[in-house]
């Protein structure tokens, strides 16, 4: 019953024992309705994001069941957000944002082979992303003030190896 639903799936097609093609998707969705007692006010907010992953991975044995792996992913991105505010059941303002973009994500990870088919891993990465965003803001009053903006953005993120991933080889 979480208000957020992060979800990741990764498919790896092995080209050899030490090379793999990576195909994946990361999904997240957030929805929140807030109500206040003053003026019978409330807001309705939602956010969604989908990142695809297309990349190549190379692996190096550390001996025993341990391996290093590294590579690079291309990451097409789509996200949206919407918010609406109401006072006395009348919409006062709204905001819609849509973004599309492309990222490049080099990564470095370590994995432990539990057996020949099952392994766990942790992965650190950095990502450079270019986004085109369109934002529309409306104030719902007699003037119907509208603000329509398009922007181009670059972002750079560093993600430490903070999660454990479980993989099963078919």
mmCIF file of C-alpha atoms in Angstrom:
data_model
loop_
_atom_site.group_PDB
_atom_site.id
_atom_site.type_symbol
_atom_site.label_atom_id
_atom_site.label_comp_id
_atom_site.label_asym_id
_atom_site.label_seq_id
_atom_site.Cartn_x
_atom_site.Cartn_y
_atom_site.Cartn_z
ATOM 1 C CA UNK A 1 0.000 0.000 0.000
ATOM 2 C CA UNK A 2 2.840 2.330 -0.807
ATOM 3 C CA UNK A 3 2.093 5.634 -2.507
ATOM 4 C CA UNK A 4 5.103 5.051 -4.755
ATOM 5 C CA UNK A 5 5.667 2.028 -6.980
ATOM 6 C CA UNK A 6 9.299 1.734 -8.072
ATOM 7 C CA UNK A 7 9.823 -1.262 -10.309
ATOM 8 C CA UNK A 8 12.895 -2.441 -12.245
ATOM 9 C CA UNK A 9 13.363 -5.338 -14.647
ATOM 10 C CA UNK A 10 16.607 -6.217 -16.437
ATOM 11 C CA UNK A 11 17.091 -8.838 -19.158
ATOM 12 C CA UNK A 12 20.627 -9.857 -20.073
ATOM 13 C CA UNK A 13 21.426 -11.746 -23.269
ATOM 14 C CA UNK A 14 24.873 -13.311 -22.924
ATOM 15 C CA UNK A 15 27.014 -13.072 -26.069
ATOM 16 C CA UNK A 16 29.835 -14.990 -24.306
ATOM 17 C CA UNK A 17 30.701 -15.940 -20.727
ATOM 18 C CA UNK A 18 32.010 -12.404 -20.096
ATOM 19 C CA UNK A 19 29.777 -10.176 -22.319
ATOM 20 C CA UNK A 20 26.084 -9.422 -22.086
ATOM 21 C CA UNK A 21 23.556 -7.204 -23.840
ATOM 22 C CA UNK A 22 21.352 -5.427 -21.253
ATOM 23 C CA UNK A 23 17.705 -4.518 -21.850
ATOM 24 C CA UNK A 24 15.680 -3.096 -19.003
ATOM 25 C CA UNK A 25 12.950 -0.827 -17.785
ATOM 26 C CA UNK A 26 12.501 1.222 -14.593
ATOM 27 C CA UNK A 27 8.989 2.344 -13.713
ATOM 28 C CA UNK A 28 7.812 4.583 -10.905
ATOM 29 C CA UNK A 29 4.466 6.157 -10.111
ATOM 30 C CA UNK A 30 3.358 8.421 -7.288
ATOM 31 C CA UNK A 31 -0.134 9.642 -6.458
ATOM 32 C CA UNK A 32 -1.186 11.772 -3.501
ATOM 33 C CA UNK A 33 -4.400 13.527 -2.484
ATOM 34 C CA UNK A 34 -4.081 16.077 0.328
ATOM 35 C CA UNK A 35 -7.001 17.705 2.053
ATOM 36 C CA UNK A 36 -6.983 20.645 4.437
ATOM 37 C CA UNK A 37 -9.612 21.911 6.823
ATOM 38 C CA UNK A 38 -9.241 25.580 5.859
ATOM 39 C CA UNK A 39 -11.674 26.638 3.097
ATOM 40 C CA UNK A 40 -12.408 22.988 2.261
ATOM 41 C CA UNK A 41 -9.150 22.887 0.273
ATOM 42 C CA UNK A 42 -7.469 19.865 -1.272
ATOM 43 C CA UNK A 43 -4.909 18.956 -3.922
ATOM 44 C CA UNK A 44 -4.470 16.072 -6.327
ATOM 45 C CA UNK A 45 -0.886 15.241 -7.372
ATOM 46 C CA UNK A 46 0.583 12.489 -9.555
ATOM 47 C CA UNK A 47 3.957 11.699 -11.063
ATOM 48 C CA UNK A 48 5.178 8.934 -13.354
ATOM 49 C CA UNK A 49 8.497 7.989 -14.873
ATOM 50 C CA UNK A 50 9.679 5.307 -17.300
ATOM 51 C CA UNK A 51 13.348 4.747 -18.168
ATOM 52 C CA UNK A 52 14.378 2.146 -20.729
ATOM 53 C CA UNK A 53 17.874 0.666 -20.618
ATOM 54 C CA UNK A 54 19.863 -0.579 -23.609
ATOM 55 C CA UNK A 55 23.514 -1.380 -22.993
ATOM 56 C CA UNK A 56 26.480 -3.669 -22.968
ATOM 57 C CA UNK A 57 28.170 -5.280 -19.984
ATOM 58 C CA UNK A 58 31.625 -6.876 -19.653
ATOM 59 C CA UNK A 59 32.624 -9.103 -16.746
ATOM 60 C CA UNK A 60 35.956 -9.968 -15.102
ATOM 61 C CA UNK A 61 36.460 -12.839 -12.675
ATOM 62 C CA UNK A 62 37.909 -12.006 -9.266
ATOM 63 C CA UNK A 63 38.389 -15.672 -8.449
ATOM 64 C CA UNK A 64 35.983 -18.061 -6.834
ATOM 65 C CA UNK A 65 32.386 -16.896 -7.081
ATOM 66 C CA UNK A 66 33.109 -13.139 -7.264
ATOM 67 C CA UNK A 67 33.087 -11.011 -10.454
ATOM 68 C CA UNK A 68 33.489 -7.356 -11.386
ATOM 69 C CA UNK A 69 31.368 -6.035 -14.219
ATOM 70 C CA UNK A 70 31.232 -2.728 -16.057
ATOM 71 C CA UNK A 71 29.764 -1.143 -19.159
ATOM 72 C CA UNK A 72 27.530 1.592 -20.477
ATOM 73 C CA UNK A 73 23.773 1.983 -20.999
ATOM 74 C CA UNK A 74 21.746 4.309 -23.206
ATOM 75 C CA UNK A 75 18.653 5.405 -21.257
ATOM 76 C CA UNK A 76 15.628 6.874 -23.097
ATOM 77 C CA UNK A 77 13.446 8.680 -20.514
ATOM 78 C CA UNK A 78 9.789 9.774 -20.297
ATOM 79 C CA UNK A 79 8.195 11.421 -17.259
ATOM 80 C CA UNK A 80 5.078 13.362 -16.390
ATOM 81 C CA UNK A 81 3.656 15.205 -13.409
ATOM 82 C CA UNK A 82 0.264 16.726 -12.753
ATOM 83 C CA UNK A 83 -1.106 18.730 -9.863
ATOM 84 C CA UNK A 84 -4.458 20.377 -9.215
ATOM 85 C CA UNK A 85 -5.540 22.538 -6.282
ATOM 86 C CA UNK A 86 -9.106 23.157 -5.146
ATOM 87 C CA UNK A 87 -10.740 25.519 -2.642
ATOM 88 C CA UNK A 88 -14.424 25.022 -1.791
ATOM 89 C CA UNK A 89 -14.592 22.367 -4.536
ATOM 90 C CA UNK A 90 -13.505 24.909 -7.179
ATOM 91 C CA UNK A 91 -10.264 24.324 -9.088
ATOM 92 C CA UNK A 92 -7.895 27.212 -8.342
ATOM 93 C CA UNK A 93 -4.791 26.165 -10.286
ATOM 94 C CA UNK A 94 -3.230 23.280 -12.195
ATOM 95 C CA UNK A 95 0.207 22.325 -13.425
ATOM 96 C CA UNK A 96 1.166 19.726 -16.072
ATOM 97 C CA UNK A 97 4.714 18.763 -17.014
ATOM 98 C CA UNK A 98 5.937 16.229 -19.608
ATOM 99 C CA UNK A 99 9.595 15.430 -20.284
ATOM 100 C CA UNK A 100 11.370 13.241 -22.836
ATOM 101 C CA UNK A 101 15.097 12.711 -23.063
ATOM 102 C CA UNK A 102 18.113 10.490 -23.442
ATOM 103 C CA UNK A 103 20.780 9.584 -20.941
ATOM 104 C CA UNK A 104 24.166 7.869 -21.045
ATOM 105 C CA UNK A 105 24.993 5.784 -17.976
ATOM 106 C CA UNK A 106 28.394 4.151 -17.393
ATOM 107 C CA UNK A 107 28.264 1.638 -14.525
ATOM 108 C CA UNK A 108 30.526 -0.520 -12.364
ATOM 109 C CA UNK A 109 29.323 -3.428 -10.266
ATOM 110 C CA UNK A 110 30.298 -6.461 -8.281
ATOM 111 C CA UNK A 111 28.451 -9.759 -8.241
ATOM 112 C CA UNK A 112 28.472 -12.978 -6.278
ATOM 113 C CA UNK A 113 27.505 -16.212 -8.047
ATOM 114 C CA UNK A 114 25.379 -18.280 -5.657
ATOM 115 C CA UNK A 115 25.297 -21.083 -8.228
ATOM 116 C CA UNK A 116 25.558 -21.394 -12.019
ATOM 117 C CA UNK A 117 22.105 -19.804 -12.531
ATOM 118 C CA UNK A 118 21.568 -17.461 -9.582
ATOM 119 C CA UNK A 119 23.632 -14.433 -8.579
ATOM 120 C CA UNK A 120 23.322 -11.198 -6.605
ATOM 121 C CA UNK A 121 24.975 -7.916 -7.495
ATOM 122 C CA UNK A 122 25.415 -4.287 -6.479
ATOM 123 C CA UNK A 123 25.998 -1.575 -9.066
ATOM 124 C CA UNK A 124 27.205 2.045 -8.966
ATOM 125 C CA UNK A 125 26.644 4.407 -11.882
ATOM 126 C CA UNK A 126 26.819 7.952 -13.156
ATOM 127 C CA UNK A 127 24.298 9.340 -15.637
ATOM 128 C CA UNK A 128 24.314 12.344 -17.951
ATOM 129 C CA UNK A 129 20.815 13.112 -19.259
ATOM 130 C CA UNK A 130 19.406 15.620 -21.755
ATOM 131 C CA UNK A 131 15.686 16.409 -21.298
ATOM 132 C CA UNK A 132 13.160 18.486 -23.206
ATOM 133 C CA UNK A 133 10.343 19.520 -20.863
ATOM 134 C CA UNK A 134 7.000 21.190 -21.498
ATOM 135 C CA UNK A 135 5.254 22.802 -18.554
ATOM 136 C CA UNK A 136 1.747 24.301 -18.590
ATOM 137 C CA UNK A 137 0.489 26.231 -15.541
ATOM 138 C CA UNK A 138 -3.044 27.573 -15.262
ATOM 139 C CA UNK A 139 -4.631 29.818 -12.665
ATOM 140 C CA UNK A 140 -8.349 29.145 -12.762
ATOM 141 C CA UNK A 141 -9.832 32.548 -12.093
ATOM 142 C CA UNK A 142 -11.710 34.892 -14.424
ATOM 143 C CA UNK A 143 -8.486 35.874 -16.215
ATOM 144 C CA UNK A 144 -7.461 32.231 -16.903
ATOM 145 C CA UNK A 145 -3.763 33.155 -16.717
ATOM 146 C CA UNK A 146 -1.741 30.512 -18.601
ATOM 147 C CA UNK A 147 1.981 29.926 -18.518
ATOM 148 C CA UNK A 148 3.358 27.600 -21.215
ATOM 149 C CA UNK A 149 7.101 26.894 -20.999
ATOM 150 C CA UNK A 150 9.433 24.599 -22.925
ATOM 151 C CA UNK A 151 12.906 23.995 -21.539
ATOM 152 C CA UNK A 152 16.047 22.043 -22.379
ATOM 153 C CA UNK A 153 17.964 20.587 -19.447
ATOM 154 C CA UNK A 154 21.136 18.646 -18.797
ATOM 155 C CA UNK A 155 21.497 16.728 -15.548
ATOM 156 C CA UNK A 156 24.303 14.683 -14.061
ATOM 157 C CA UNK A 157 23.618 12.113 -11.339
ATOM 158 C CA UNK A 158 25.930 9.809 -9.414
ATOM 159 C CA UNK A 159 24.314 6.717 -7.917
ATOM 160 C CA UNK A 160 26.295 4.728 -5.324
ATOM 161 C CA UNK A 161 25.886 0.958 -5.121
ATOM 162 C CA UNK A 162 23.020 1.156 -2.635
ATOM 163 C CA UNK A 163 20.797 -1.743 -3.721
ATOM 164 C CA UNK A 164 21.092 -5.490 -4.108
ATOM 165 C CA UNK A 165 19.888 -7.003 -7.400
ATOM 166 C CA UNK A 166 18.942 -10.647 -7.830
ATOM 167 C CA UNK A 167 19.436 -12.292 -11.251
ATOM 168 C CA UNK A 168 18.424 -15.716 -12.471
ATOM 169 C CA UNK A 169 19.947 -17.144 -15.656
ATOM 170 C CA UNK A 170 17.558 -19.237 -17.776
#
